[in-house]
XYZ file of C-alpha atoms in Angstrom:
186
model
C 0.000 0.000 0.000
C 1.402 3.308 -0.967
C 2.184 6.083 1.502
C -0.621 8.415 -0.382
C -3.441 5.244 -0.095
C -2.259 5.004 3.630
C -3.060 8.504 3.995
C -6.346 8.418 2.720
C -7.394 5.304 4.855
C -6.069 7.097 8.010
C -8.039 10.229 6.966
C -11.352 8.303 6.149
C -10.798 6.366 8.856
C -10.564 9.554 11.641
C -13.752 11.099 10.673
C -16.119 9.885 12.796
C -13.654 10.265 15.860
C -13.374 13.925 14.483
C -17.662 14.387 14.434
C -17.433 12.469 18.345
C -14.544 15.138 19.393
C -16.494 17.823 18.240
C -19.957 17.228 19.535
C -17.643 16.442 22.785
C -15.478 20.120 22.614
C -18.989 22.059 21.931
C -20.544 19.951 25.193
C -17.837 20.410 27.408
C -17.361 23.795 29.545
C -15.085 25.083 28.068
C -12.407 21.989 27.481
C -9.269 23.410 26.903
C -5.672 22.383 25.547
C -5.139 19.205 27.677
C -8.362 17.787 27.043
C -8.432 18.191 23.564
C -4.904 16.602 23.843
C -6.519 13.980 26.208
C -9.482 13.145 23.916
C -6.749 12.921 21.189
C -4.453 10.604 22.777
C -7.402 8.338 23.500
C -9.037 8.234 20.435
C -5.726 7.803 18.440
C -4.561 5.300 20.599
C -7.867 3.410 19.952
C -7.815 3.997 16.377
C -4.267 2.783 15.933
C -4.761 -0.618 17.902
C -7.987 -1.925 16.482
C -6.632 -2.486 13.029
C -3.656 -4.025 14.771
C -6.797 -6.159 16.729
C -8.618 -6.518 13.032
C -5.704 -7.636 11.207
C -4.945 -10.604 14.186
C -8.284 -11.945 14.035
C -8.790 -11.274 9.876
C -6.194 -13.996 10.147
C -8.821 -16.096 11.515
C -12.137 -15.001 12.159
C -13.553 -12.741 9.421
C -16.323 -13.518 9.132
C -17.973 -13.655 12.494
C -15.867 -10.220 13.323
C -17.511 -8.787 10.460
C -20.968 -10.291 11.217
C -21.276 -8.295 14.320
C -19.022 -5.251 14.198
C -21.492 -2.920 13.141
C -24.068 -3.482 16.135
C -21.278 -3.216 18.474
C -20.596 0.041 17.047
C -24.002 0.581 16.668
C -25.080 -0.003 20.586
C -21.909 1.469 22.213
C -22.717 5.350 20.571
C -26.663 4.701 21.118
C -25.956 4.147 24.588
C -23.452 7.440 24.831
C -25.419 9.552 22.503
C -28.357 8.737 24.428
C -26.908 9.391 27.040
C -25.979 13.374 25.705
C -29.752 13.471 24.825
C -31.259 12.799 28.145
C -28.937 15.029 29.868
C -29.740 17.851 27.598
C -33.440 17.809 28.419
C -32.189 18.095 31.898
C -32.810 21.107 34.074
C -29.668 20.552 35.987
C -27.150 22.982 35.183
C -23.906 21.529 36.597
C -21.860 19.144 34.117
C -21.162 15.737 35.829
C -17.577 15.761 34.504
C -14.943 17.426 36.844
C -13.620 20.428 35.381
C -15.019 19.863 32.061
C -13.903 16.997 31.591
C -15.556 13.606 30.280
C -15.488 10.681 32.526
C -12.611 7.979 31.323
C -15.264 5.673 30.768
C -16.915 7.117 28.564
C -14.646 8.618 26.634
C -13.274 4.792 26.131
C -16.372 3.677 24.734
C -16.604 6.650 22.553
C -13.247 5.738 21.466
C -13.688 2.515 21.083
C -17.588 2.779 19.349
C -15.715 5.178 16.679
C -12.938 3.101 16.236
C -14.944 -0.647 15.075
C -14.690 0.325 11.802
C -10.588 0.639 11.785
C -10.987 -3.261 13.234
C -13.230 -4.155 9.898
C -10.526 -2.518 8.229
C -8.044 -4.450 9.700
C -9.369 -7.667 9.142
C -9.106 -7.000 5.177
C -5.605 -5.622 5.808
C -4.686 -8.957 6.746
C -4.899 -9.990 2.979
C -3.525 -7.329 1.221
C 0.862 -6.730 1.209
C 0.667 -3.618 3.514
C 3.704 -2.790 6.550
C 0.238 -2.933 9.241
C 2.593 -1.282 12.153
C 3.367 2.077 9.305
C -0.381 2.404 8.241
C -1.590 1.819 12.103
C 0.728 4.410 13.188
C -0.250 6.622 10.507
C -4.049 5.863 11.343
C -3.440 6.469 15.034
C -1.446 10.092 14.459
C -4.163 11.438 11.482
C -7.057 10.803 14.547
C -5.066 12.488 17.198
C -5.286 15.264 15.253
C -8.198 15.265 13.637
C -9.966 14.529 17.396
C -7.669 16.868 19.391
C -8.698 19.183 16.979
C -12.155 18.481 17.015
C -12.710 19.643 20.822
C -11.097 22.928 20.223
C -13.158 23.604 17.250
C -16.523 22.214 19.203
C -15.208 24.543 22.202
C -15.985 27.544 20.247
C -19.059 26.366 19.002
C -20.130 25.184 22.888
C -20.922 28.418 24.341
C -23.156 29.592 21.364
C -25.266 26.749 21.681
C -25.554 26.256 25.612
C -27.579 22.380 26.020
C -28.529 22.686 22.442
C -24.910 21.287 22.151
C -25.419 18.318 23.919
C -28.483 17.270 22.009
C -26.642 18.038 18.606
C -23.857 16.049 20.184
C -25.842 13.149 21.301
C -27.770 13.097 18.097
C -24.408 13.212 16.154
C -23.264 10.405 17.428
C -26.781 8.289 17.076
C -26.215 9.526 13.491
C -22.772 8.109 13.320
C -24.177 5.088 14.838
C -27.107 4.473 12.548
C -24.930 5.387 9.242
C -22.386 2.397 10.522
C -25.332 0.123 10.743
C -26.834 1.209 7.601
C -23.718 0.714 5.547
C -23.180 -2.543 6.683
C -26.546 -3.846 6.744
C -27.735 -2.994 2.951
């Protein structure tokens, strides 16, 4: 696989970590540098082991990996999004994360829910003449960015929105959810 092809996996790839980052900066009070680093770290590091994950069990298990993948994805940002939604009809002011800041938990899942698609990926890596550590690294350092940069960007956008954020955010990633079912399931 070519260095440009590589590029444009990792790119692909980061986009739905960059629409969870967003909706995440914009929900956030006011996240600043070290979360946005934070989110990044943990969505990249996600992002660049599940193809390493995909490609180990490609060698074995396609096809039940790739029989399920998309409800797992599926589930995990219903259940975070919905999450975002509820709290958004809320009346209660204060934001349950210290300091702006999301819970580890579910952050992880958000990382992870974002990140099944890279492990579907993976799995058809494991067929194809590709250097998988190069393109997972590469995959790993385009969503760092792309999420770090997300939260900044959805920072500005927070405070214009006030808990309209949150219900954009939490629909986003039901959206994100839904269009990963979709595309697998027709």
């Amino acid at each position: 696989m070519s260095y440009a092809t590589a590029l444009i996996l990792a790119s692909s790839l980061s986009m739905d970590s960059f629409a969870a980052a967003l909706g995440t900066g914009a929900v956030l009070r006011r996240p600043g540098v070290g979360e946005a680093l934070r989110v990044g770290v943990m969505f990249g590091g996600v992002q660049l082991a599940t193809p390493l994950i995909g490609f180990a069990l490609g060698l074995t298990f396609a096809t039940y990996v790739e029989a399920v993948d998309h409800w797992i994805a599926f589930l995990l940002l219903l259940g975070v999004g919905g999450k975002m939604l509820w709290e958004s009809f809320s009346d209660d002011e204060e934001d349950d994360s210290p300091n702006g800041r999301l819970a580890l938990g579910q952050l992880f899942l958000m990382a992870v829910a974002t990140s099944i698609d890279a492990a579907a990926v993976g799995v058809s890596l494991a067929v194809v003449d590709v250097d998988i550590v190069g393109t997972c690294l590469l995959i790993g350092l385009v969503t760092f960015g792309m999420a770090s940069g997300g939260v900044l960007m959805g920072r500005a956008a927070g405070p214009l929105f006030g808990k309209r954020a949150e219900l954009v955010g939490g629909l986003g990633l039901i959206a994100i959810g839904v269009k990963i079912l979709v595309e697998h399931t027709l």
